[in-house]
GROMACS .gro file of C-alpha atoms in nm:
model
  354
    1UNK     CA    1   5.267  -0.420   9.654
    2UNK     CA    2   5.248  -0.749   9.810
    3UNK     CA    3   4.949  -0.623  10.082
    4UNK     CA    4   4.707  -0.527   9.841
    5UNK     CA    5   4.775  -0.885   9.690
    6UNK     CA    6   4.704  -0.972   9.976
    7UNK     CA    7   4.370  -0.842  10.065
    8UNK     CA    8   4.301  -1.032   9.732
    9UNK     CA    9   4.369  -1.372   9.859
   10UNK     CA   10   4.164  -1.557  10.123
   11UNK     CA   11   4.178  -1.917  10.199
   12UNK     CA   12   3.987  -2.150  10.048
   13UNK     CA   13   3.731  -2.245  10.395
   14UNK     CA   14   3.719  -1.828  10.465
   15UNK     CA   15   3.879  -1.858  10.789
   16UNK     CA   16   4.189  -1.644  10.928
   17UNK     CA   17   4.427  -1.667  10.688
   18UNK     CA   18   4.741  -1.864  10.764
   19UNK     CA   19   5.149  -1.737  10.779
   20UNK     CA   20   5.416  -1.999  10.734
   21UNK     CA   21   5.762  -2.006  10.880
   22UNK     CA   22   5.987  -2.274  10.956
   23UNK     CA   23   6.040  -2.472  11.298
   24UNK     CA   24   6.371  -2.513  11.510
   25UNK     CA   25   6.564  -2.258  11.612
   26UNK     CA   26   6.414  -1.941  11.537
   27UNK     CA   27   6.565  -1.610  11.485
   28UNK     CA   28   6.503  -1.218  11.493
   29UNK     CA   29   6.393  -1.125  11.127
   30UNK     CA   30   6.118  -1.399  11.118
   31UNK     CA   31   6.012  -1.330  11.489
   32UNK     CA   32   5.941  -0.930  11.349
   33UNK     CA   33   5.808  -1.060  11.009
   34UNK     CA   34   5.530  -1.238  11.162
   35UNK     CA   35   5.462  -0.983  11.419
   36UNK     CA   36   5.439  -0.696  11.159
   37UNK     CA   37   5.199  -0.898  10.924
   38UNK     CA   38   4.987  -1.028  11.239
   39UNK     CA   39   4.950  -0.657  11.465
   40UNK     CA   40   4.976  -0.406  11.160
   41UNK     CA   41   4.804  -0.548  10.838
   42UNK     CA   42   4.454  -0.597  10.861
   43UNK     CA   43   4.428  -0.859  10.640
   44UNK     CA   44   4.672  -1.118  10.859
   45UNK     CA   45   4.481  -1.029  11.206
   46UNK     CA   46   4.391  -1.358  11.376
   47UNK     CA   47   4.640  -1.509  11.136
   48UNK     CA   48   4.698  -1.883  11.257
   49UNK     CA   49   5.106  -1.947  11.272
   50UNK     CA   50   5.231  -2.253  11.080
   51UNK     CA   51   5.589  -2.358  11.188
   52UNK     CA   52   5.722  -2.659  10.961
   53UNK     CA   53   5.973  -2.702  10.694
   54UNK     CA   54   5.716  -2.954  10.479
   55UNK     CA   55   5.655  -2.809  10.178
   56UNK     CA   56   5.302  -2.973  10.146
   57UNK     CA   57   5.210  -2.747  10.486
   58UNK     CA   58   5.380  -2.469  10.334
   59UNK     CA   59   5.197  -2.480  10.004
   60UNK     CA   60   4.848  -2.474  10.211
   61UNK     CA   61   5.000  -2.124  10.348
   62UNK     CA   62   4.851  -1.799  10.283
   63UNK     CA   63   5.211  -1.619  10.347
   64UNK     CA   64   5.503  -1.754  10.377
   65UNK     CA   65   5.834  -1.589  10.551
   66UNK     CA   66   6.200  -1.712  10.593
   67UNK     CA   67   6.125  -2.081  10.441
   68UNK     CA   68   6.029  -2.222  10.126
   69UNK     CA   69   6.338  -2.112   9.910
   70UNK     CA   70   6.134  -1.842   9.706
   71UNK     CA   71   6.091  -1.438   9.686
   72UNK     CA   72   5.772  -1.371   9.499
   73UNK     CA   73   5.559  -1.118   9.660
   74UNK     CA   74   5.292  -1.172   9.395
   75UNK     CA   75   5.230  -1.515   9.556
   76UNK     CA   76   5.309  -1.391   9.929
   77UNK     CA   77   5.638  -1.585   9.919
   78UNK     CA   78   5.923  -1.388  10.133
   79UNK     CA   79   6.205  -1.604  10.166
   80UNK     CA   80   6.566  -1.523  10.150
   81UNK     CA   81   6.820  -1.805  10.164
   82UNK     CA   82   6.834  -1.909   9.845
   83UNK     CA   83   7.169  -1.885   9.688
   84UNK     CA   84   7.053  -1.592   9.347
   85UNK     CA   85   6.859  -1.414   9.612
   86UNK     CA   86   7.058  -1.011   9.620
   87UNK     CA   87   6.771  -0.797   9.701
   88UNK     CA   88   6.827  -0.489   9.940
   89UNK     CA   89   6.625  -0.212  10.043
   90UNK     CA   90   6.560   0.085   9.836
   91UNK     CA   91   6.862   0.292   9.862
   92UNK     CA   92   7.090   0.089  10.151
   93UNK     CA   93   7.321  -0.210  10.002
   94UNK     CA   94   7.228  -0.458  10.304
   95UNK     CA   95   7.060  -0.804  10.168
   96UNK     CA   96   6.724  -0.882  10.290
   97UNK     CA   97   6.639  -1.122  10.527
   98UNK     CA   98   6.241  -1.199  10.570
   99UNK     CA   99   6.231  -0.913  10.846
  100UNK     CA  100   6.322  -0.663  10.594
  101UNK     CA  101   6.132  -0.829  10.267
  102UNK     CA  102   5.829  -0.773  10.534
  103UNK     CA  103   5.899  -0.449  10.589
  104UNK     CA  104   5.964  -0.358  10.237
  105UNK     CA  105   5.640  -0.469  10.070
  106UNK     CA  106   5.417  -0.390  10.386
  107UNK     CA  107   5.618  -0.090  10.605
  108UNK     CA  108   5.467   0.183  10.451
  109UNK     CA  109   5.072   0.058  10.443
  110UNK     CA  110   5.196  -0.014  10.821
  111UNK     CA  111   5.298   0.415  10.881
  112UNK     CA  112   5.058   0.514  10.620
  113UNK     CA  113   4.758   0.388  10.895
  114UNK     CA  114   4.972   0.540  11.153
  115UNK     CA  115   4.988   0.898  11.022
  116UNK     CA  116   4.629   0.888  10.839
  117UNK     CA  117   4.812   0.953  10.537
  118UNK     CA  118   4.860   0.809  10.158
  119UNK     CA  119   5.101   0.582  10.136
  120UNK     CA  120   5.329   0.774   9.861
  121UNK     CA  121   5.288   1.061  10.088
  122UNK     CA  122   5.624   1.230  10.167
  123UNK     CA  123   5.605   1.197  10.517
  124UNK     CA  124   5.546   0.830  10.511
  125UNK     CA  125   5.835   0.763  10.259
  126UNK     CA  126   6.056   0.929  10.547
  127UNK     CA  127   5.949   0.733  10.807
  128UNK     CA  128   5.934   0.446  10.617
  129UNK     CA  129   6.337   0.468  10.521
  130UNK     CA  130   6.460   0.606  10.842
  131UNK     CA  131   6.267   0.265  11.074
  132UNK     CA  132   6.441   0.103  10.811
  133UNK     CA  133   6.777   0.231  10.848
  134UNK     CA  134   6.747   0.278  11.238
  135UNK     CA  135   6.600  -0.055  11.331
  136UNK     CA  136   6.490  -0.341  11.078
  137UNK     CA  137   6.812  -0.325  10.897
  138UNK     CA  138   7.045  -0.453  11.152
  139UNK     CA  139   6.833  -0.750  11.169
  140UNK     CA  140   6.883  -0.806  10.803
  141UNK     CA  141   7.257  -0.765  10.861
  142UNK     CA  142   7.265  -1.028  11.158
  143UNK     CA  143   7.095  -1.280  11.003
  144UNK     CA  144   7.290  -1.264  10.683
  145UNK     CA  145   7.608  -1.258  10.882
  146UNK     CA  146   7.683  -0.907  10.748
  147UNK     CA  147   7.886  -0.679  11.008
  148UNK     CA  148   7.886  -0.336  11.106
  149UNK     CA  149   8.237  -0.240  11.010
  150UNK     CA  150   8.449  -0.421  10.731
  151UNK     CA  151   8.623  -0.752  10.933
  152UNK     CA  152   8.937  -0.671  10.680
  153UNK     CA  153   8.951  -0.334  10.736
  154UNK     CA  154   8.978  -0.366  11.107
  155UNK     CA  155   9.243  -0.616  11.157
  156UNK     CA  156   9.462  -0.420  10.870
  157UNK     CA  157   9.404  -0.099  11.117
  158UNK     CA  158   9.486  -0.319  11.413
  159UNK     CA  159   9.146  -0.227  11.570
  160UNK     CA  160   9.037  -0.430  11.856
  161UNK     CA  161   8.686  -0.418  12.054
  162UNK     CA  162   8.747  -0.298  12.406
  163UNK     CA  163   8.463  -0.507  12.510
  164UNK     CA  164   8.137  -0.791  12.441
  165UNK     CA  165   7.836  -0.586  12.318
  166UNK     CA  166   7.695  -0.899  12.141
  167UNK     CA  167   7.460  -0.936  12.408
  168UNK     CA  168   7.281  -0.606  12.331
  169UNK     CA  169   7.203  -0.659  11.961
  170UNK     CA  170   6.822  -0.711  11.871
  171UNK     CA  171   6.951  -1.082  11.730
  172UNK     CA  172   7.084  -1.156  12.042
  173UNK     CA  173   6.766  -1.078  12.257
  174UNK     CA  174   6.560  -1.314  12.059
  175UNK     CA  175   6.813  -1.565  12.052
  176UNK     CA  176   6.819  -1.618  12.410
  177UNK     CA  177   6.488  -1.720  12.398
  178UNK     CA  178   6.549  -1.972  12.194
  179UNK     CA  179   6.531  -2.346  12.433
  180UNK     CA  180   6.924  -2.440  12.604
  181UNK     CA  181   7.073  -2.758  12.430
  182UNK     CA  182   6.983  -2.934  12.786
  183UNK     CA  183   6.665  -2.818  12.810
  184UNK     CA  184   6.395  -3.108  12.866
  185UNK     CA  185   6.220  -3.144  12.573
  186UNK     CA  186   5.891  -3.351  12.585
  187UNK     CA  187   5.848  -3.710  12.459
  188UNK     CA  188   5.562  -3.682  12.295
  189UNK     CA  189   5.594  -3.481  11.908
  190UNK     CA  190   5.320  -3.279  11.892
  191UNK     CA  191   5.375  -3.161  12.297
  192UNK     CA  192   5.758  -3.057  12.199
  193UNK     CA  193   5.676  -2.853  11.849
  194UNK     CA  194   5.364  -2.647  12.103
  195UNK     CA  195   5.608  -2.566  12.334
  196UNK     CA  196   5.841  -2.420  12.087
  197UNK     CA  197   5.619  -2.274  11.945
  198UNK     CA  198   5.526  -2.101  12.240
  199UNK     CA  199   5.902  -1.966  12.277
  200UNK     CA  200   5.853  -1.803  11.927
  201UNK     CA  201   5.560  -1.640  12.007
  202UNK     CA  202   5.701  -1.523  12.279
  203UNK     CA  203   6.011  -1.379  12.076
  204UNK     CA  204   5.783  -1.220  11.791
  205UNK     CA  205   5.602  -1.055  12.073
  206UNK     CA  206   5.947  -0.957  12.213
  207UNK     CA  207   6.089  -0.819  11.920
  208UNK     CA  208   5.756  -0.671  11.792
  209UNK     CA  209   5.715  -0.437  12.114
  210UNK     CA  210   6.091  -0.293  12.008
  211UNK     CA  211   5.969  -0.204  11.656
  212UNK     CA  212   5.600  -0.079  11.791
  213UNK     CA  213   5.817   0.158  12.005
  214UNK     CA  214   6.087   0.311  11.739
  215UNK     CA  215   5.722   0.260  11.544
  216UNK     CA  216   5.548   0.548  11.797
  217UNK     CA  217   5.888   0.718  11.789
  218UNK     CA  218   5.916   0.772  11.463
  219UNK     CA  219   5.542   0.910  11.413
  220UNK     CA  220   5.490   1.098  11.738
  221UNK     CA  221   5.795   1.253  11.833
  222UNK     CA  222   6.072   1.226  11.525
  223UNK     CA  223   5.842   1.356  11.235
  224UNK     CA  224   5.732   1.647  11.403
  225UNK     CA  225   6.065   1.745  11.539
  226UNK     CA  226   6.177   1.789  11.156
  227UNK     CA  227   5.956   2.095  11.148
  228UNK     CA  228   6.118   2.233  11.479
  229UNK     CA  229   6.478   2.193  11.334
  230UNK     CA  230   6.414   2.265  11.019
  231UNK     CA  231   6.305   2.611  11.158
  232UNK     CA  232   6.579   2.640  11.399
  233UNK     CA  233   6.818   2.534  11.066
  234UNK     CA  234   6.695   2.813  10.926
  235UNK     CA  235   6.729   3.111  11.121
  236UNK     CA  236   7.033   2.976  11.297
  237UNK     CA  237   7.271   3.320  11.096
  238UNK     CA  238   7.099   3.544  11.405
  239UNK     CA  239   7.257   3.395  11.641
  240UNK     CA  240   7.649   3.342  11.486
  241UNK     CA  241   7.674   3.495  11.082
  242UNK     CA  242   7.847   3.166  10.997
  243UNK     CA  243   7.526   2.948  11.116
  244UNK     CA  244   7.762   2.749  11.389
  245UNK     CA  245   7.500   2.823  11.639
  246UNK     CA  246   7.133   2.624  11.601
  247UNK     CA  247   6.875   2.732  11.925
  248UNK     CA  248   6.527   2.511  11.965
  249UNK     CA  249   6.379   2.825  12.112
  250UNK     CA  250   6.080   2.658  12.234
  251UNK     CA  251   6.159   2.324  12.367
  252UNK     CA  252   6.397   2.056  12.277
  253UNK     CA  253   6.338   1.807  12.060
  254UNK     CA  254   6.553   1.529  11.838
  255UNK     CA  255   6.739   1.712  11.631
  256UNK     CA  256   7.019   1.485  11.527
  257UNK     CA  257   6.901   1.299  11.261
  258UNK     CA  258   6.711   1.575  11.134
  259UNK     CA  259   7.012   1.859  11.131
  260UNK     CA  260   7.214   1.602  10.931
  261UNK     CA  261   7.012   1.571  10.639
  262UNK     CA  262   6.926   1.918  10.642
  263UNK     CA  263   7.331   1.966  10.613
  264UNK     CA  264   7.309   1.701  10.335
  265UNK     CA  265   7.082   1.937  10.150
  266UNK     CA  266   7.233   2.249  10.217
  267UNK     CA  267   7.613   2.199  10.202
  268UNK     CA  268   7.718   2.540  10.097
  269UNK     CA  269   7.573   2.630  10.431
  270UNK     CA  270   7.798   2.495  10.696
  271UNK     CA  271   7.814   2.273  10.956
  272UNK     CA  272   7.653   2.338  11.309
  273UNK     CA  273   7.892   2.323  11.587
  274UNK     CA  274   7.649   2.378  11.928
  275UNK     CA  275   7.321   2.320  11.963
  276UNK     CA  276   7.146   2.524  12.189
  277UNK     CA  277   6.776   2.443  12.403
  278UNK     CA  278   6.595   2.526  12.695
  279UNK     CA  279   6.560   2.238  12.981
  280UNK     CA  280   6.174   2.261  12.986
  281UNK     CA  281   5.902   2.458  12.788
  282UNK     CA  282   5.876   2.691  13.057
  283UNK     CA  283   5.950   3.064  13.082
  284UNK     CA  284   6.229   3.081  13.351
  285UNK     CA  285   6.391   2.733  13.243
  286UNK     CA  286   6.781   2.705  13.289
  287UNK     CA  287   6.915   2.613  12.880
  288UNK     CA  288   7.150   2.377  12.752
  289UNK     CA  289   7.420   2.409  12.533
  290UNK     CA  290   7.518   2.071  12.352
  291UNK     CA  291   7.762   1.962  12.074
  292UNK     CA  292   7.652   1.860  11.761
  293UNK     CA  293   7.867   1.518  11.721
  294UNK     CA  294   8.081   1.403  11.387
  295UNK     CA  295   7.846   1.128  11.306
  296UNK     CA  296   7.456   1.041  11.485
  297UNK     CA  297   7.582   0.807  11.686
  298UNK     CA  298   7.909   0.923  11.748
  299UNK     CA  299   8.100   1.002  12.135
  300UNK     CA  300   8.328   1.245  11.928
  301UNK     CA  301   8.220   1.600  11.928
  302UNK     CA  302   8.276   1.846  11.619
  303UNK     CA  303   8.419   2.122  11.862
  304UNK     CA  304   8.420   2.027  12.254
  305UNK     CA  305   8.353   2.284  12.466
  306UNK     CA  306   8.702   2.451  12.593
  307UNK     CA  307   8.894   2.188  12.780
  308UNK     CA  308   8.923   2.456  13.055
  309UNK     CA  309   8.528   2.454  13.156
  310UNK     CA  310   8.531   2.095  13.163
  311UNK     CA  311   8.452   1.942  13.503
  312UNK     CA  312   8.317   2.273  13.661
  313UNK     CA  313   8.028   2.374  13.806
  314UNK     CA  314   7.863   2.718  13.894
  315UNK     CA  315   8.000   3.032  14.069
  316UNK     CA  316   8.376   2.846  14.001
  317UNK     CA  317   8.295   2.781  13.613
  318UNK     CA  318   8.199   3.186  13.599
  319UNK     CA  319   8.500   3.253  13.712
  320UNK     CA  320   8.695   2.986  13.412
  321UNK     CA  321   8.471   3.075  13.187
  322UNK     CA  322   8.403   3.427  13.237
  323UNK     CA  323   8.031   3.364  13.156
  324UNK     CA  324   7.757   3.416  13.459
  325UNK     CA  325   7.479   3.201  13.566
  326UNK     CA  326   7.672   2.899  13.472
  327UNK     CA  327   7.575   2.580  13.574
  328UNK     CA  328   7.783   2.329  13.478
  329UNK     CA  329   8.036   2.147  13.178
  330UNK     CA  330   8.045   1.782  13.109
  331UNK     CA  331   8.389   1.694  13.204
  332UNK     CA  332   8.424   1.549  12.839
  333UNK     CA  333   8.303   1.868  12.734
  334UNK     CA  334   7.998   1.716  12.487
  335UNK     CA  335   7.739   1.945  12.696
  336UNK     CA  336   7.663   2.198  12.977
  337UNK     CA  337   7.448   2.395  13.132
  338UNK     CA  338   7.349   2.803  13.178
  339UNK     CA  339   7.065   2.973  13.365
  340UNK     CA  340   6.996   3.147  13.117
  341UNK     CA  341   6.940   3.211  12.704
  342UNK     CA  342   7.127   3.475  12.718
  343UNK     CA  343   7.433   3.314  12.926
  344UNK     CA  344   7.424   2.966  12.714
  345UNK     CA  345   7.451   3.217  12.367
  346UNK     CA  346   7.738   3.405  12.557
  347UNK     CA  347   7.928   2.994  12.603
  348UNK     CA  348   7.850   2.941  12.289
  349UNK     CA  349   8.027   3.241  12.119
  350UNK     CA  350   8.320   3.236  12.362
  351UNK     CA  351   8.371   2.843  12.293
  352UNK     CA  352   8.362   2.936  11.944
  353UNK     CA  353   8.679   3.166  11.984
  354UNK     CA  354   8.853   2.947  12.205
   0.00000   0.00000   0.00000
């Protein structure tokens, strides 16, 4: 792996070591690239930033990301552009960009530390894909002008987007912090690369306190919400003899991802259509029932609740429903609400008939 090469390589005067990237405009995936190296691997801490495209500086690099025209980790080389260049994450089909060559040959040392656990450790291998998949991927897609959905595909279905959302993406938010075109830039060389500079610091602190929070995420709250479903999964035949019906009996906790893949490895056991959890981890809490969705991040529900509850609220959704202690339905019928355990399992096996 390309860290514990690393930790073998110091510069030649034993200072900080030094990362190269290139100057100008600066993007996402080398604005995470250097953050990860710099905040999460010990041996880059203190590293002194290098922005230039002259070789000469870049040869006098420790590290080098997203310039140089060459991918050889042995050597700490991690750029992308160059035209034979087809590498992709274990598993996913997305090429690379420097964000995710980073990632790749570093993001498990980086979780590993986090967790207090080996690095070929099961756990951090899970993490490790699903940060991937969730966040540092979709900056390899945007800068390798990749798109969600298949351009083709779209226009041949006649699909249209009902609106901008370019102004959301991770790419975007760095971008922006990029200097206007009629921005005054100062006369003097040296004064005009320091103050872009100081823009991409800026942006690799930007970016970097995104991934230190899906980072957290992913180690505090995710990973030990697998355990919760996983139990739930499991024992989900008391509560409906076709499984249909999954209850966090405790607390809730995010159970998307994690019901998914446990579907994925248990096919022959059906799919889960409501999800069932109590508010707060308290003893009189009011519960939730929600629907489990077609896809993570999908708006489409597997089965709504009845069309008929939708839009109602308490004594008059007893009466629709003919379920007491209601509280409410979502008037697109994705979630709702009962008093009770028992009165959110009673929705739940009525919706199931209906």
């Amino acid at each position: 792996m390309a860290e514990n090469a690393a930790k073998r390589l110091k510069t030649d005067n034993g200072n900080a070591v030094s990362i190269g990237t290139h100057n100008g405009h600066f993007h996402a995936d080398e604005a995470l690239a250097v953050y990860m190296l710099r905040t999460h691997v010990p041996t880059y801490a203190g590293a002194k930033l290098v922005r230039t495209r002259d070789p000469a500086l870049l040869g006098g690099c420790h590290t080098v990301v997203d310039v140089g025209g060459e991918y050889d980790p042995a050597r700490n080389l991690f750029d992308h552009h160059q035209r034979t260049f087809a590498t992709s994450f274990p598993g996913r089909q997305t090429k690379l960009s420097s964000a995710g060559l980073v990632y790749m040959h570093f993001g498990r040392g980086i979780i590993a530390r986090r967790l207090g656990q080996p690095e070929d450790s099961e756990q951090v291998g899970m993490v490790w894909r699903k940060i991937y998949e969730s966040f540092v991927e979709a900056l390899d897609a945007h800068d390798n002008g990749i798109g969600v959905y298949d351009a083709a595909a779209l226009a041949a279905a006649g699909l249209q987007k009902k609106f901008s959302d370019g102004g959301f993406t991770l790419g975007a938010m760095v971008g922006r912090l990029n200097p206007n075109w009629n921005d005054p830039v100062p006369e003097d060389p040296v004064a005009a690369q320091e103050a872009e500079d100081k823009r991409f610091e800026l942006a690799s602190q930007r970016i970097g306190e995104e991934f230190d929070r899906d980072l957290d995420y992913f180690t505090r709250a995710w990973l030990p919400a697998r355990e919760v479903v996983a139990e739930a999964f499991a024992t989900r035949q008391e509560h409906d003899s076709q499984g249909r019906i999954m209850v966090l009996k405790r607390q809730s906790a995010p159970w998307k991802d994690h019901l998914y893949s446990l579907e994925e490895e248990q096919p022959e056991s059906g799919k889960v259509l409501y999800v069932l959890y109590p508010e707060k981890p308290v003893p009189d809490a009011k519960w939730r029932i929600q629907c489990a969705p077609v896809a993570k991040d999908s708006f489409e529900s597997r089965k709504p609740l009845p069309e008929a509850w939708r839009g109602f609220r308490d004594e008059e959704l007893d009466g629709i429903s003919g379920v007491g202690g209601s509280v409410f339905v979502h008037a697109s019928g994705f979630i709702g609400g009962n008093k009770t355990y028992e009165g959110v399992l009673a929705m739940a096996k009525k919706a199931l008939e209906l």
